[in-house]
Amino acid sequence: MWCGSQELGRLSCCTCHRTMVQNFGTKYSSCCWKSLSLDEDDASNIDGFYVGYKITTSPEPYSFIPVDKSHNSEIQSYELVNLKRFTEYSFIIQAYNKRGAGPPSDAAITKTLEFDRPAPPTIKSYYSTSTSIKISWEYNSYPNAPVTGFILHHRMDGTPWQETHVTGERAVYTLHDLLCGTKYYCFIVATNSAGRGNSSEIISTKTAGSSPLAPDKRLLLSVNSTTVTVNLNSWHNGGCPVRFFVIQYKISGHQEWTLVSNNVIPEQQTVTITDLVPGTWYSLLMTARNDAGSTDAEYIFATLTLSGEYPPRPSEVSDVTSPFYRHLTITVPVVSSAIVLILVICVVCVITKRRTPGCRPRTPDVTVALEVTLDLLDILQGLGNETLPKILKYEKISNSTPSGKSIQKHGG
């Protein structure tokens, strides 16, 4: 649909040729063309176009339809309707302005379609297994829009659509060799000689299966003093075959893992890790991968000692020695308090025995002894340990004097 410039008197007109005609149905066609000229003023002098059409074999002249010029695009188009089905037509284009019409373009010949495009089908049901999706649909076939086939589209997330062609006699199809435990999107279109019709609604469905399920440690591991054997068959595949395993291990409490392999295939059935330290606790980290996803599982195990026994757990070892240190802040004050009390009692007993009948009591000596004792208590309390028994917070020692008074001492 290109145009060349010709002079018509003083007017430059655009002669359109190679007009393009596209058929979209049995009774309509779309004619499009482009106006180009050697002079920019030529395009501004065009007011519109005449679109002429007629049946190619008819002796009748062209019928013309005026079409206003589109200023938004260089491409001009017009859709003709109410044409005859499966009939050959001839089309021409003429540019015009106030001074008249220019010469016509070369004729473009096309034939209207025999049938209209089919109506979209409706997906009726769908069913999934671990590797297949079975889809059934229903459709309407009309005399002017028959259905001669279908195209089933499907894809996973992040992948392009794949097409599967199905004959028009079928209304059910099963997609095979799909990934297990994976989400798919599907839709279907009907086709005939006119082309593809509109698509059905898009459905989403997931094939059966899930990521692998980790087994119990007793089924997975067999341990001796220096080796551990991993039973791969103890893993449940979740309904999807396991593609591979990743196995790592380390001594408990360490940071770095030792990689055994990142591509252990299930056909190996067992994997043996050697050169382990006897009587040592280890961590084993496994990753199992299938089409549905991956599963990580960590296991704690211990190698046997050289005598064939299990070593104590790290937590049990710490519990044996920790209680003494954990309660040391309580034990020391209690023992100290008991010693001080014993000393106080001894001092009082000694002073009491030294008293003789008829003699004047040595009150100053008693007072000094008690003060010294209570000063010792103050020193213990000054250690800042809040776990000291409350008995150390207040001490009262009473001793009868000739005057009948008592001596009291308040702990700090």
mmCIF file of N, CA, C and O in Angstrom, residues 113-148:
data_model
loop_
_atom_site.group_PDB
_atom_site.id
_atom_site.type_symbol
_atom_site.label_atom_id
_atom_site.label_comp_id
_atom_site.label_asym_id
_atom_site.label_seq_id
_atom_site.Cartn_x
_atom_site.Cartn_y
_atom_site.Cartn_z
ATOM 1 N N LEU A 113 -13.916 -15.325 3.127
ATOM 2 C CA LEU A 113 -13.760 -16.674 3.662
ATOM 3 C C LEU A 113 -15.022 -17.508 3.469
ATOM 4 O O LEU A 113 -16.143 -16.979 3.404
ATOM 5 N N GLU A 114 -14.792 -18.804 3.440
ATOM 6 C CA GLU A 114 -15.932 -19.712 3.327
ATOM 7 C C GLU A 114 -16.649 -19.859 4.661
ATOM 8 O O GLU A 114 -17.879 -19.975 4.697
ATOM 9 N N PHE A 115 -15.891 -19.806 5.741
ATOM 10 C CA PHE A 115 -16.473 -19.964 7.086
ATOM 11 C C PHE A 115 -15.959 -18.873 8.011
ATOM 12 O O PHE A 115 -14.873 -18.318 7.806
ATOM 13 N N ASP A 116 -16.747 -18.600 9.026
ATOM 14 C CA ASP A 116 -16.280 -17.735 10.100
ATOM 15 C C ASP A 116 -15.436 -18.552 11.074
ATOM 16 O O ASP A 116 -15.502 -19.787 11.114
ATOM 17 N N ARG A 117 -14.656 -17.855 11.870
ATOM 18 C CA ARG A 117 -13.851 -18.543 12.873
ATOM 19 C C ARG A 117 -14.762 -19.163 13.930
ATOM 20 O O ARG A 117 -15.809 -18.604 14.274
ATOM 21 N N PRO A 118 -14.364 -20.301 14.489
ATOM 22 C CA PRO A 118 -15.247 -21.005 15.423
ATOM 23 C C PRO A 118 -15.355 -20.289 16.770
ATOM 24 O O PRO A 118 -14.494 -19.502 17.163
ATOM 25 N N ALA A 119 -16.441 -20.609 17.450
ATOM 26 C CA ALA A 119 -16.666 -20.061 18.786
ATOM 27 C C ALA A 119 -15.717 -20.711 19.787
ATOM 28 O O ALA A 119 -15.246 -21.838 19.574
ATOM 29 N N PRO A 120 -15.403 -20.035 20.888
ATOM 30 C CA PRO A 120 -14.476 -20.623 21.869
ATOM 31 C C PRO A 120 -15.103 -21.821 22.574
ATOM 32 O O PRO A 120 -16.282 -21.812 22.934
ATOM 33 N N PRO A 121 -14.339 -22.868 22.803
ATOM 34 C CA PRO A 121 -14.847 -24.023 23.560
ATOM 35 C C PRO A 121 -14.900 -23.706 25.059
ATOM 36 O O PRO A 121 -14.355 -22.713 25.518
ATOM 37 N N THR A 122 -15.549 -24.586 25.793
ATOM 38 C CA THR A 122 -15.659 -24.455 27.250
ATOM 39 C C THR A 122 -15.050 -25.688 27.909
ATOM 40 O O THR A 122 -15.459 -26.817 27.608
ATOM 41 N N ILE A 123 -14.070 -25.467 28.777
ATOM 42 C CA ILE A 123 -13.461 -26.595 29.488
ATOM 43 C C ILE A 123 -14.453 -27.136 30.509
ATOM 44 O O ILE A 123 -14.944 -26.408 31.371
ATOM 45 N N LYS A 124 -14.743 -28.414 30.390
ATOM 46 C CA LYS A 124 -15.766 -29.041 31.224
ATOM 47 C C LYS A 124 -15.195 -29.615 32.513
ATOM 48 O O LYS A 124 -15.766 -29.439 33.596
ATOM 49 N N SER A 125 -14.076 -30.325 32.431
ATOM 50 C CA SER A 125 -13.472 -30.931 33.606
ATOM 51 C C SER A 125 -12.007 -31.210 33.323
ATOM 52 O O SER A 125 -11.569 -31.228 32.163
ATOM 53 N N TYR A 126 -11.248 -31.430 34.385
ATOM 54 C CA TYR A 126 -9.845 -31.806 34.236
ATOM 55 C C TYR A 126 -9.429 -32.611 35.459
ATOM 56 O O TYR A 126 -9.940 -32.432 36.562
ATOM 57 N N TYR A 127 -8.489 -33.515 35.225
ATOM 58 C CA TYR A 127 -8.043 -34.446 36.261
ATOM 59 C C TYR A 127 -6.543 -34.633 36.138
ATOM 60 O O TYR A 127 -6.008 -34.728 35.026
ATOM 61 N N SER A 128 -5.852 -34.669 37.277
ATOM 62 C CA SER A 128 -4.389 -34.737 37.275
ATOM 63 C C SER A 128 -3.893 -36.008 37.946
ATOM 64 O O SER A 128 -4.464 -36.460 38.947
ATOM 65 N N THR A 129 -2.823 -36.553 37.392
ATOM 66 C CA THR A 129 -2.026 -37.586 38.069
ATOM 67 C C THR A 129 -0.657 -36.971 38.337
ATOM 68 O O THR A 129 -0.464 -35.766 38.181
ATOM 69 N N SER A 130 0.294 -37.804 38.711
ATOM 70 C CA SER A 130 1.614 -37.263 39.014
ATOM 71 C C SER A 130 2.343 -36.760 37.772
ATOM 72 O O SER A 130 3.195 -35.875 37.868
ATOM 73 N N THR A 131 2.007 -37.293 36.585
ATOM 74 C CA THR A 131 2.719 -36.888 35.366
ATOM 75 C C THR A 131 1.787 -36.556 34.203
ATOM 76 O O THR A 131 2.256 -36.428 33.069
ATOM 77 N N SER A 132 0.496 -36.423 34.440
ATOM 78 C CA SER A 132 -0.439 -36.162 33.334
ATOM 79 C C SER A 132 -1.607 -35.300 33.797
ATOM 80 O O SER A 132 -1.913 -35.231 34.993
ATOM 81 N N ILE A 133 -2.234 -34.646 32.822
ATOM 82 C CA ILE A 133 -3.449 -33.862 33.056
ATOM 83 C C ILE A 133 -4.451 -34.237 31.966
ATOM 84 O O ILE A 133 -4.157 -34.107 30.772
ATOM 85 N N LYS A 134 -5.609 -34.698 32.375
ATOM 86 C CA LYS A 134 -6.663 -35.073 31.434
ATOM 87 C C LYS A 134 -7.718 -33.968 31.418
ATOM 88 O O LYS A 134 -8.278 -33.626 32.454
ATOM 89 N N ILE A 135 -7.969 -33.409 30.214
ATOM 90 C CA ILE A 135 -8.892 -32.276 30.064
ATOM 91 C C ILE A 135 -10.004 -32.666 29.106
ATOM 92 O O ILE A 135 -9.747 -33.224 28.031
ATOM 93 N N SER A 136 -11.223 -32.356 29.472
ATOM 94 C CA SER A 136 -12.369 -32.554 28.573
ATOM 95 C C SER A 136 -13.075 -31.212 28.396
ATOM 96 O O SER A 136 -13.077 -30.378 29.298
ATOM 97 N N TRP A 137 -13.682 -31.017 27.222
ATOM 98 C CA TRP A 137 -14.330 -29.750 26.908
ATOM 99 C C TRP A 137 -15.554 -29.996 26.041
ATOM 100 O O TRP A 137 -15.773 -31.094 25.513
ATOM 101 N N GLU A 138 -16.345 -28.951 25.886
ATOM 102 C CA GLU A 138 -17.502 -28.985 24.989
ATOM 103 C C GLU A 138 -17.456 -27.744 24.111
ATOM 104 O O GLU A 138 -16.870 -26.715 24.477
ATOM 105 N N TYR A 139 -18.080 -27.843 22.924
ATOM 106 C CA TYR A 139 -18.019 -26.746 21.959
ATOM 107 C C TYR A 139 -19.275 -26.762 21.091
ATOM 108 O O TYR A 139 -20.017 -27.752 21.033
ATOM 109 N N ASN A 140 -19.481 -25.651 20.392
ATOM 110 C CA ASN A 140 -20.610 -25.513 19.458
ATOM 111 C C ASN A 140 -20.059 -25.344 18.044
ATOM 112 O O ASN A 140 -19.203 -24.485 17.806
ATOM 113 N N SER A 141 -20.547 -26.166 17.129
ATOM 114 C CA SER A 141 -20.143 -26.085 15.734
ATOM 115 C C SER A 141 -21.347 -25.656 14.901
ATOM 116 O O SER A 141 -22.409 -26.292 14.954
ATOM 117 N N TYR A 142 -21.178 -24.542 14.163
ATOM 118 C CA TYR A 142 -22.273 -23.993 13.363
ATOM 119 C C TYR A 142 -21.978 -24.169 11.872
ATOM 120 O O TYR A 142 -20.808 -24.312 11.487
ATOM 121 N N PRO A 143 -23.023 -24.135 11.023
ATOM 122 C CA PRO A 143 -22.781 -24.299 9.571
ATOM 123 C C PRO A 143 -21.815 -23.270 9.005
ATOM 124 O O PRO A 143 -20.995 -23.586 8.150
ATOM 125 N N ASN A 144 -21.920 -22.019 9.480
ATOM 126 C CA ASN A 144 -21.020 -20.976 8.963
ATOM 127 C C ASN A 144 -19.727 -20.858 9.780
ATOM 128 O O ASN A 144 -18.863 -20.049 9.448
ATOM 129 N N ALA A 145 -19.633 -21.650 10.874
ATOM 130 C CA ALA A 145 -18.427 -21.628 11.705
ATOM 131 C C ALA A 145 -18.171 -23.019 12.260
ATOM 132 O O ALA A 145 -18.252 -23.254 13.482
ATOM 133 N N PRO A 146 -17.856 -23.972 11.389
ATOM 134 C CA PRO A 146 -17.610 -25.340 11.867
ATOM 135 C C PRO A 146 -16.278 -25.444 12.603
ATOM 136 O O PRO A 146 -15.417 -24.572 12.485
ATOM 137 N N VAL A 147 -16.125 -26.503 13.362
ATOM 138 C CA VAL A 147 -14.883 -26.772 14.084
ATOM 139 C C VAL A 147 -14.193 -27.964 13.425
ATOM 140 O O VAL A 147 -14.782 -29.037 13.300
ATOM 141 N N THR A 148 -12.987 -27.759 12.986
ATOM 142 C CA THR A 148 -12.236 -28.850 12.352
ATOM 143 C C THR A 148 -11.064 -29.327 13.203
ATOM 144 O O THR A 148 -10.426 -30.335 12.875
#
